[in-house]
GROMACS .gro file of C-alpha atoms in nm:
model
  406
    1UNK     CA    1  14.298  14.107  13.017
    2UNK     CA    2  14.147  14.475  13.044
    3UNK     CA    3  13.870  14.564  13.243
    4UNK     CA    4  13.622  14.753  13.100
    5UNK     CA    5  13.646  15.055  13.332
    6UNK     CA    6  13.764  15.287  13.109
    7UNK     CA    7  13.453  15.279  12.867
    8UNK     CA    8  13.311  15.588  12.762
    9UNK     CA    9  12.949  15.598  12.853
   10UNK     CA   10  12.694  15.672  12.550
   11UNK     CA   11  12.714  16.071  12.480
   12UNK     CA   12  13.099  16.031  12.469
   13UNK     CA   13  13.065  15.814  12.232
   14UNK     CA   14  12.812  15.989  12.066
   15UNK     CA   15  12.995  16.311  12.027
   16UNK     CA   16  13.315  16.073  11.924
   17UNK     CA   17  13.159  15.936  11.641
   18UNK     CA   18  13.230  16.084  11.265
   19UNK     CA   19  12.979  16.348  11.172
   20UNK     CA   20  13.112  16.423  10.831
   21UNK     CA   21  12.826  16.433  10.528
   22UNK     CA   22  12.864  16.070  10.408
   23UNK     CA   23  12.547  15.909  10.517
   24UNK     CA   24  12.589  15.609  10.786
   25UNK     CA   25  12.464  15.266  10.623
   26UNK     CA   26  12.108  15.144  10.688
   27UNK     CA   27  11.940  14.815  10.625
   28UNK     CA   28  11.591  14.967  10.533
   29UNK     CA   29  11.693  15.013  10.134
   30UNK     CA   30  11.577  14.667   9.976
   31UNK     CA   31  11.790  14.445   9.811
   32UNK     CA   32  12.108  14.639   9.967
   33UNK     CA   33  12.368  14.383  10.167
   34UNK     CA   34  12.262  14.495  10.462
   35UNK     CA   35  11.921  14.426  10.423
   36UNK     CA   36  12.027  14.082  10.310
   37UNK     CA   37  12.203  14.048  10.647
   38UNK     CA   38  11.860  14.140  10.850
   39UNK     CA   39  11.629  13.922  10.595
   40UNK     CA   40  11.871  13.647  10.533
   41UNK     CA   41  12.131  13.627  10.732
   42UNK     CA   42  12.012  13.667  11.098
   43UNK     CA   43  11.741  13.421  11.066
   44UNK     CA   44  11.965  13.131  10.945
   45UNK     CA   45  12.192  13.241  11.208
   46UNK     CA   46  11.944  13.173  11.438
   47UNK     CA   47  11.816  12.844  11.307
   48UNK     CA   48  12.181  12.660  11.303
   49UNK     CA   49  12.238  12.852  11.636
   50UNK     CA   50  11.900  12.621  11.751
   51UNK     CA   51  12.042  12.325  11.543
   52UNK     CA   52  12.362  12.265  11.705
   53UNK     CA   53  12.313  12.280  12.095
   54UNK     CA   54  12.002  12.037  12.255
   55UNK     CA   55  11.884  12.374  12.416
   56UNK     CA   56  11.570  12.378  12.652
   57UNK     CA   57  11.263  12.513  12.602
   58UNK     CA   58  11.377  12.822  12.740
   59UNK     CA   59  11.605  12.903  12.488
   60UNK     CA   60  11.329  12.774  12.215
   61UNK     CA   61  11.089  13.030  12.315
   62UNK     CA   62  11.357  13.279  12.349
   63UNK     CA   63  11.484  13.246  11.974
   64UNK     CA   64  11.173  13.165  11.848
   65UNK     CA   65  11.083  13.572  12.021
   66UNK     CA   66  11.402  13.713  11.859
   67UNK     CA   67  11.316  13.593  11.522
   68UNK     CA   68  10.998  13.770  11.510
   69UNK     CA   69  11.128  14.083  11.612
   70UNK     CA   70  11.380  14.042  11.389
   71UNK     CA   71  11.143  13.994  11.080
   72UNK     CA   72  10.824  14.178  11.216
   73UNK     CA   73  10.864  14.356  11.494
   74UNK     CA   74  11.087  14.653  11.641
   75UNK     CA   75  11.407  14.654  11.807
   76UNK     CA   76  11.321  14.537  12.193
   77UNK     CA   77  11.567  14.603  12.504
   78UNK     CA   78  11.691  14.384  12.672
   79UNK     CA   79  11.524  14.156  12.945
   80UNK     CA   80  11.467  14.259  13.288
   81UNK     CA   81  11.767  13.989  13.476
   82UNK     CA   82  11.968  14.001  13.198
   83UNK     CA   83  12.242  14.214  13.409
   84UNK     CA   84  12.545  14.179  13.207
   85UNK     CA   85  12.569  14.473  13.055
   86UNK     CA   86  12.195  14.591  13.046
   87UNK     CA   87  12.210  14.986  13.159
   88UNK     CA   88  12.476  15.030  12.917
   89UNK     CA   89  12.298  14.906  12.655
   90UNK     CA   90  11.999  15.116  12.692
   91UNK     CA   91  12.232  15.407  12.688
   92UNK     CA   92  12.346  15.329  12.372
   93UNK     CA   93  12.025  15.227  12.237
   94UNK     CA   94  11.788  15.498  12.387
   95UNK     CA   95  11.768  15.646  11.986
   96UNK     CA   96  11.716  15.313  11.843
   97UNK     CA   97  11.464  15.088  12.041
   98UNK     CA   98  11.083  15.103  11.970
   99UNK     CA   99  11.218  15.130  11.574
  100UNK     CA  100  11.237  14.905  11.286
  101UNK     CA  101  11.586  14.692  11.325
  102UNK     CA  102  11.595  14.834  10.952
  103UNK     CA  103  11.561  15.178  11.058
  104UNK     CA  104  11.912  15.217  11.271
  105UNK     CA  105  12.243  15.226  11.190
  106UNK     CA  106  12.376  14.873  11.085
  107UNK     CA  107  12.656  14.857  11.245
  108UNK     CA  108  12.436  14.935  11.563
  109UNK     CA  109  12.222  14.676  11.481
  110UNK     CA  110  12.420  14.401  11.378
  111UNK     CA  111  12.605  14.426  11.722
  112UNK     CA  112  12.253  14.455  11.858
  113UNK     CA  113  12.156  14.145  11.694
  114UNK     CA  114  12.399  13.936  11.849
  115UNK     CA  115  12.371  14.068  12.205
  116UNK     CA  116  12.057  13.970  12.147
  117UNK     CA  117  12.145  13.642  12.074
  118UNK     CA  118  12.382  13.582  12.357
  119UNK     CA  119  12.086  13.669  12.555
  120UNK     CA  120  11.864  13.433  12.428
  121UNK     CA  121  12.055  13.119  12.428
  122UNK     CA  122  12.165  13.209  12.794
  123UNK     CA  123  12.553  13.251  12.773
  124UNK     CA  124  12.551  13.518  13.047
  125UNK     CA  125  12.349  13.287  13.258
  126UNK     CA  126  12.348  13.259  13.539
  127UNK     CA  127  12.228  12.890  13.438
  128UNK     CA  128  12.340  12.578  13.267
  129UNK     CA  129  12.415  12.724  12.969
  130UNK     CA  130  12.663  12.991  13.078
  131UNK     CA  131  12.957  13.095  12.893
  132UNK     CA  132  12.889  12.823  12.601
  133UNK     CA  133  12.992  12.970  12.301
  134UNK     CA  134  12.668  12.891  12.047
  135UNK     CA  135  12.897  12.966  11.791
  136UNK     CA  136  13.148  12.703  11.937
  137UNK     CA  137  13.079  12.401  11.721
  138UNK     CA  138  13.111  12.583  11.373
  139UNK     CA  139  13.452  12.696  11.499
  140UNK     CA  140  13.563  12.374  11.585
  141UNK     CA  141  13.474  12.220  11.269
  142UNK     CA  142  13.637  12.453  11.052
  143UNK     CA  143  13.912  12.465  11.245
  144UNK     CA  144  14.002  12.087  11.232
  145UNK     CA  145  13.892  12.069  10.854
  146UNK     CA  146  14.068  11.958  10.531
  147UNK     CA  147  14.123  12.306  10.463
  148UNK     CA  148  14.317  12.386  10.774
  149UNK     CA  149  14.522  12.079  10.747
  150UNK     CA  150  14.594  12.159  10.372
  151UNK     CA  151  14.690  12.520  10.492
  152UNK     CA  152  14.905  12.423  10.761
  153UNK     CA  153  15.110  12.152  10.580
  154UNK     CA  154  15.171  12.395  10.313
  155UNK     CA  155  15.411  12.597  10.554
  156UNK     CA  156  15.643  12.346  10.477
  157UNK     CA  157  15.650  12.519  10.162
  158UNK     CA  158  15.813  12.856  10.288
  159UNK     CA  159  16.124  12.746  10.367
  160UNK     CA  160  16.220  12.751   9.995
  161UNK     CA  161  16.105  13.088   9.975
  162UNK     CA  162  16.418  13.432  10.055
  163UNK     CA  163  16.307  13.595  10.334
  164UNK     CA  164  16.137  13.864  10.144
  165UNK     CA  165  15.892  13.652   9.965
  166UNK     CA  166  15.827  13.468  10.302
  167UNK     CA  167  15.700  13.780  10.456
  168UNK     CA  168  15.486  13.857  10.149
  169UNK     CA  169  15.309  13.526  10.119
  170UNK     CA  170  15.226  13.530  10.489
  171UNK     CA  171  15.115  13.893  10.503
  172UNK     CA  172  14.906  13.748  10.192
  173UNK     CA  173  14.813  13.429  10.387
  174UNK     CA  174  14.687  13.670  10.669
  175UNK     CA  175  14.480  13.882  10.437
  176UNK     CA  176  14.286  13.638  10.248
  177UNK     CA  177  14.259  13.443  10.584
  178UNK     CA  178  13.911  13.638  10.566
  179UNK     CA  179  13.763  13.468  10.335
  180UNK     CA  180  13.667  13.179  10.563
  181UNK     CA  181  13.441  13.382  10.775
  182UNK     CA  182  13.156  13.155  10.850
  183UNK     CA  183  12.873  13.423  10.846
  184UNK     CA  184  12.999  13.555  10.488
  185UNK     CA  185  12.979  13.182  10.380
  186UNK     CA  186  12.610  13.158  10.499
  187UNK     CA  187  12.522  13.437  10.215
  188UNK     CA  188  12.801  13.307   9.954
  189UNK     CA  189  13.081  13.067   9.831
  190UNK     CA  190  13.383  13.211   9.876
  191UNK     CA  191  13.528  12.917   9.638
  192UNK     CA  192  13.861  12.743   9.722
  193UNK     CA  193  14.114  13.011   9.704
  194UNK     CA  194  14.189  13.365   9.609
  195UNK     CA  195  14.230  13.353   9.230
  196UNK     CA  196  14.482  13.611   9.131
  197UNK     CA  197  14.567  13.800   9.407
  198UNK     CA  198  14.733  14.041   9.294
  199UNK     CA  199  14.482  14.151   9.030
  200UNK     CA  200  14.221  14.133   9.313
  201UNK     CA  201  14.385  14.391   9.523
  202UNK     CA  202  14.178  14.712   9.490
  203UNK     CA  203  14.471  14.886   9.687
  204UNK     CA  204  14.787  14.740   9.833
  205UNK     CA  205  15.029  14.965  10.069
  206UNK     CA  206  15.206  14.649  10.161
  207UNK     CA  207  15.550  14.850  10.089
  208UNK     CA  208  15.473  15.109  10.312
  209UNK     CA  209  15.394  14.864  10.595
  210UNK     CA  210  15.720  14.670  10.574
  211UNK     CA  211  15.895  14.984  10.584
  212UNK     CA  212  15.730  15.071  10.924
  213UNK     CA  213  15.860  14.752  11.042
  214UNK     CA  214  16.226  14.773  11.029
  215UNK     CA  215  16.447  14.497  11.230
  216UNK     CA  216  16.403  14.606  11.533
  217UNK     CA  217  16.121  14.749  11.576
  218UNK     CA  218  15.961  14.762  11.902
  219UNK     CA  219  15.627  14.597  11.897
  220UNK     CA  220  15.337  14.527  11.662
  221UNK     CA  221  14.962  14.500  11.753
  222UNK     CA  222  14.716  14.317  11.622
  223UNK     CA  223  14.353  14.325  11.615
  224UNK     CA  224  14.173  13.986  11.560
  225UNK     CA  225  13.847  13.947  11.351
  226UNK     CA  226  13.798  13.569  11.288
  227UNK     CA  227  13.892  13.286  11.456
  228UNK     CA  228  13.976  12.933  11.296
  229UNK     CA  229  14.102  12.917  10.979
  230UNK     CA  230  14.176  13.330  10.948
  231UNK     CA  231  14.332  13.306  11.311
  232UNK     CA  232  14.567  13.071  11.257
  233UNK     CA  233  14.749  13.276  10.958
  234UNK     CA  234  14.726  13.578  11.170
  235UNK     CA  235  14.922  13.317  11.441
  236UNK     CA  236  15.158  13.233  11.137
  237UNK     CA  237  15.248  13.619  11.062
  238UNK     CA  238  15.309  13.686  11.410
  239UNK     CA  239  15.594  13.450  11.463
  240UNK     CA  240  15.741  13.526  11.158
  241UNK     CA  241  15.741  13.904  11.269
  242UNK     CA  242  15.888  13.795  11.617
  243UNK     CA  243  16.149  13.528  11.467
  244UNK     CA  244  16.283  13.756  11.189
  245UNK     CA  245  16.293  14.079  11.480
  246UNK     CA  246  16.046  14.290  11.243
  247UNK     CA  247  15.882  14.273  11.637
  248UNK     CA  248  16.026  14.274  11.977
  249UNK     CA  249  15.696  14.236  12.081
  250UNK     CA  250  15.361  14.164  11.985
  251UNK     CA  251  14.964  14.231  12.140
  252UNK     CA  252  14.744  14.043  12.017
  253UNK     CA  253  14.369  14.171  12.100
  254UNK     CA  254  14.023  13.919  12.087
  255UNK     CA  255  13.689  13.962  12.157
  256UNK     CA  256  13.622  13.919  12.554
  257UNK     CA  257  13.309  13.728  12.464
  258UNK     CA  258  13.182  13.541  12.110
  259UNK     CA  259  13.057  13.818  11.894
  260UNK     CA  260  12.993  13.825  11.528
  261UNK     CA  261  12.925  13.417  11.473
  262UNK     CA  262  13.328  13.413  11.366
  263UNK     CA  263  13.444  13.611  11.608
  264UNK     CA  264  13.797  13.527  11.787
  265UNK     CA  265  13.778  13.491  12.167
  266UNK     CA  266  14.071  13.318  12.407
  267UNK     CA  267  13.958  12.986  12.382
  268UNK     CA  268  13.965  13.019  11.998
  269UNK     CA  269  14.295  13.128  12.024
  270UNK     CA  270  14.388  12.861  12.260
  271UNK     CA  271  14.272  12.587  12.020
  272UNK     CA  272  14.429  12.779  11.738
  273UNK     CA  273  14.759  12.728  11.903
  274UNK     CA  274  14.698  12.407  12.016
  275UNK     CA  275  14.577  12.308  11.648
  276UNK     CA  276  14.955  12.460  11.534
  277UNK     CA  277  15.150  12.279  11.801
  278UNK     CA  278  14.948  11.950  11.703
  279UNK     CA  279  15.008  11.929  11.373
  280UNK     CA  280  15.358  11.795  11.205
  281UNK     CA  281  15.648  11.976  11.073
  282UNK     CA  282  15.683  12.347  11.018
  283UNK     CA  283  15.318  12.435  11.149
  284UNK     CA  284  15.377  12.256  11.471
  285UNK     CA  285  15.698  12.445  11.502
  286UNK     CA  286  15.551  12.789  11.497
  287UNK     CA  287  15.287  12.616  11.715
  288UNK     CA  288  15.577  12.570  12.001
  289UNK     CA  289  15.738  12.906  11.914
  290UNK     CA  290  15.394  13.106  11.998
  291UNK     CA  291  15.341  12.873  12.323
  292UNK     CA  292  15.651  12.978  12.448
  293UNK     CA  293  15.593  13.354  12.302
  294UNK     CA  294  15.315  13.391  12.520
  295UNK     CA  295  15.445  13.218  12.783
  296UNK     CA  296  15.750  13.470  12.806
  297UNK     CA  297  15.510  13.771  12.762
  298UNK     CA  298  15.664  13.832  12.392
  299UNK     CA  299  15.344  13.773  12.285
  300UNK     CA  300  15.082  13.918  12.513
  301UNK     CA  301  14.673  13.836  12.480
  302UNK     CA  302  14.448  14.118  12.554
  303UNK     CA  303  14.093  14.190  12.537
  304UNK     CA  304  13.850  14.491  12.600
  305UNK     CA  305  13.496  14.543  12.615
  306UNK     CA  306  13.468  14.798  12.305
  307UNK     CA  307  13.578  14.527  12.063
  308UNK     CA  308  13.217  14.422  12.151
  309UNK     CA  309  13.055  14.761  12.124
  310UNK     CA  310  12.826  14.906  11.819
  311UNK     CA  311  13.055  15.209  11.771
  312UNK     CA  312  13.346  15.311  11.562
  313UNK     CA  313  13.736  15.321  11.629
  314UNK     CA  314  13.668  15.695  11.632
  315UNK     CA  315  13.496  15.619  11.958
  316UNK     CA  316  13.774  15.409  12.156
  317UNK     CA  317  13.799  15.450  12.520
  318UNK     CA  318  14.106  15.661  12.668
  319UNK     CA  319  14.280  15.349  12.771
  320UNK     CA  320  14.227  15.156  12.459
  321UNK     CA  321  14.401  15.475  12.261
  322UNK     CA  322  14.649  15.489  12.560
  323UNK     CA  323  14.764  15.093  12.469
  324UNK     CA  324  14.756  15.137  12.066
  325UNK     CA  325  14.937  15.417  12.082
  326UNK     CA  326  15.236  15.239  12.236
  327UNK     CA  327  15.249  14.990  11.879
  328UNK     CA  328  15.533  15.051  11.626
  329UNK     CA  329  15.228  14.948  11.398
  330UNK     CA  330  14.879  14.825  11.476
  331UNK     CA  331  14.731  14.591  11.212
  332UNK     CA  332  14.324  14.570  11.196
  333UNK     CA  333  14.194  14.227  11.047
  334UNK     CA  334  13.864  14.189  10.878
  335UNK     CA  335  13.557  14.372  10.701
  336UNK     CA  336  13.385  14.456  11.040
  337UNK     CA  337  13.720  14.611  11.192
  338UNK     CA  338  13.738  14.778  10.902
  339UNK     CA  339  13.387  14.925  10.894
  340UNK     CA  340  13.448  15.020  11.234
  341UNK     CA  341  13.805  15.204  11.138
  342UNK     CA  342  13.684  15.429  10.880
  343UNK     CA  343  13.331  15.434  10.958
  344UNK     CA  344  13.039  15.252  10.862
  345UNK     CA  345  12.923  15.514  10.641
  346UNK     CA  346  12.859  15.492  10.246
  347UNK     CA  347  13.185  15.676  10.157
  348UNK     CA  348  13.256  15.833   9.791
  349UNK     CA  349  13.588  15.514   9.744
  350UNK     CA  350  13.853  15.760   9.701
  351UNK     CA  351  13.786  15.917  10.012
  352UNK     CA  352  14.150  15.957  10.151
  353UNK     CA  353  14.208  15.610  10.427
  354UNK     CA  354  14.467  15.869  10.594
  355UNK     CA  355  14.212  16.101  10.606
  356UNK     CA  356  13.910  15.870  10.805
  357UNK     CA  357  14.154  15.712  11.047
  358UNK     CA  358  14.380  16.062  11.114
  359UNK     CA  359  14.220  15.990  11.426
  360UNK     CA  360  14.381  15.679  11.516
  361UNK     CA  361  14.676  15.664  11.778
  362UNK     CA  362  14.939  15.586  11.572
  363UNK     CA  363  15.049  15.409  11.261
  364UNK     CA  364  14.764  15.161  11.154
  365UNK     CA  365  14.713  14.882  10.844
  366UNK     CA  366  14.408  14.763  10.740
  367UNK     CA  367  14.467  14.405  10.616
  368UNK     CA  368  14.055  14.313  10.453
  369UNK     CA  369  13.888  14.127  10.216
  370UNK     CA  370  13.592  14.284  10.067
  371UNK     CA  371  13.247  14.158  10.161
  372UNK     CA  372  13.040  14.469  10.239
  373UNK     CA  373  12.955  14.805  10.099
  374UNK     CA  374  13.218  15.012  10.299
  375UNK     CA  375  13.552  15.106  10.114
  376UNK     CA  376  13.779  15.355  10.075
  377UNK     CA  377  14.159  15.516   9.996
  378UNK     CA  378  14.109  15.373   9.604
  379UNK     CA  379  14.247  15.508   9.313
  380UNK     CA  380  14.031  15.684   9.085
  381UNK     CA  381  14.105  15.479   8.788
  382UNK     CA  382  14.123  15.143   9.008
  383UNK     CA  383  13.738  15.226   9.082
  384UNK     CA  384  13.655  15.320   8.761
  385UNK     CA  385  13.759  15.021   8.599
  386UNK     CA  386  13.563  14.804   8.967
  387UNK     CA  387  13.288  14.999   8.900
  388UNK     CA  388  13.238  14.934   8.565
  389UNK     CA  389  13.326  14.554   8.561
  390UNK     CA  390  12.980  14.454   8.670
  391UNK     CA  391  13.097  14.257   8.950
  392UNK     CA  392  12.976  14.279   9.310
  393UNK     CA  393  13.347  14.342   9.389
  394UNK     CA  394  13.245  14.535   9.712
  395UNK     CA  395  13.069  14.210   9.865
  396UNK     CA  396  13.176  13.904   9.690
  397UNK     CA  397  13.496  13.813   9.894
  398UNK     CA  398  13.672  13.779   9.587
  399UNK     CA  399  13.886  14.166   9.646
  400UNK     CA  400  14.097  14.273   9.914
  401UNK     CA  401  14.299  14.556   9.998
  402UNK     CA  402  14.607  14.649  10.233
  403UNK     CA  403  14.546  15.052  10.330
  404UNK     CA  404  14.817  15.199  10.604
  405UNK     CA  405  14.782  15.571  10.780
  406UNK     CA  406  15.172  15.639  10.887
   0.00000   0.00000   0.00000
């Protein structure tokens, strides 16, 4: 597990982040998805948050505070005690506190808001209520759900499959793993399954990231979003990678604390594997395989603080880049990874991917499915024809994409 000594402190990141003309995303426009996060969104979270743990009146007063800054107030600092992380927050939010939480950047605030939750219900304690994940129970439930046990049987199904089609309905698996993301499923229905997904793909470079993964290749990194039920395919796609020798090696990076409400941490990805190894047939086999993956170091768990800060990719730490650099490919899972890869800015949608993540430290695939404004690398007839449908395509769940930068 990294430390977090190699963070940048607030003007590098500042001077990191894209400046180019697209504007950055705000919740203040009404009626826009991010101001459906801050009016919707944020105060449900908070409610089930208070719902599912007996907290004390502590904690009460302390979410009751947070919802009305949330809804009529302006964006507070954090609490004197509250030691964490505290000075490095009011670096980064020097711009942004004492305004409107529609006023900043969303992707600044949204991080904000959770902090902010964390906070509130104690989990940096020191206290009873330390290190309990408030987001804990939903996890859990998903994760030992009829969907999940549906899912996992159905690897039985692969073995009739050539190799070839094996890789591309796990790669798929992986992808539309996404859709369970429990705060998208607080807004919306993201209905029982994909529908054509194929036809849903706004943009699919899944050819050119097979070919960067030759047997062979050294190692493959991947970036976690969600935990649960878009975990465990990531799990499944990372055996297969290591059992076939597409990957020596593989990193797998989570959050080093619960984030977004879905967010992957290590002890969702130790009762993802454990929900693998439990289960019967070709699910618990993978199951064993990663146990004794990580236990060998072919599979190696890593964290870092940044996966937990309000900034772009752009903005990565030295030692971060140093690591990523080092993958024969790095895949990045989920809408906010993605946001965070080329920017959470309103970009025209055939704005090059290549182009927004040149930065990046070597070869990178975006595996998302849609459910924000952010998008990018489409062709112009593909977002014509989007465009004109008269679908909310960019926030529905219902499209995905595959984008890779060589």
């Amino acid at each position: 597990m990294n430390e977090p000594d190699d963070m940048r402190d607030a003007d590098d990141m500042r001077d990191a982040r894209d400046t180019r003309d697209a504007p950055v995303i705000l919740g203040n426009p009404p009626g826009s998805f991010a101001w459906g996060v801050l009016v919707r969104r944020h105060p449900a979270l908070i409610e089930q948050v208070r719902g599912a743990f007996p907290y004390a009146p502590t904690q009460h007063r302390r979410l009751d505070a947070l919802l009305r800054e949330i809804t009529d107030g302006v964006i507070e600092p954090l609490a004197p005690g509250d030691d964490h992380d505290r000075a490095q927050w009011e670096e980064w939010g020097r711009e942004y506190v004492g305004r409107s939480w529609f006023d900043a950047p969303f992707l600044w605030v949204e991080s904000y808001f959770y902090r902010r939750l964390l906070s509130a219900v104690g989990y940096f304690g020191p206290g009873p209520w330390q290190g309990i994940d408030p987001f804990g129970p939903f996890k859990r439930a998903e994760l030992h759900g009829d969907a999940v046990a549906e899912e996992l049987a159905a690897l039985d199904d692969l073995g009739r499959l050539t190799s070839e089609e094996q890789a591309t309905a796990l790669l798929r698996g992986s992808l539309w793993g996404n859709r369970a993301d429990l705060g998208f499923r607080m807004d919306t229905d993201p209905g029982t399954g994909p529908g054509d997904a194929v036809s849903r793909l706004v943009s699919d470079d899944s050819a050119l990231l097979w070919s960067l993964l030759p047997m062979g290749s050294d190692s493959v990194h991947l970036i976690a979003d969600n935990a649960g039920r878009e975990l465990i395919p990531d799990l499944v796609l990372i055996d297969h990678l290591l059992t076939t020798g597409r990957a020596a090696r593989a990193v797998l990076y989570v959050k080093p604390h619960p984030y977004y409400v879905s967010d992957a941490t290590t002890a969702d990805l130790v009762d993802c594997v454990r929900r693998l190894g439990e289960a019967s047939g070709s699910a618990g086999e993978t199951g064993g395989r990663l146990r004794e993956a990580m236990g060998s170091g072919q599979l190696a768990v890593r964290t870092h603080e940044f996966f937990c800060a309000p900034f772009p990719y752009s903005a990565m730490p030295d030692g971060l880049r140093g690591e990523l650099a080092c993958a024969t490919l790095t895949l990045v899972k989920g809408d906010l990874n993605y946001r965070r890869l080329v920017g959470d800015r309103r970009w025209p949608g055939t704005t090059p991917f290549a182009e927004l993540t040149s930065y990046f430290p070597g070869p990178v695939a975006a595996l998302r499915t849609l459910k924000c404004d952010v998008v990018a690398g489409l062709d112009p007839d593909v977002l014509a024809n989007l465009e004109g449908g008269g679908q909310e395509w960019r926030t529905s769940g219902t499209h995905a994409l595959i984008q890779v930068k060589p």
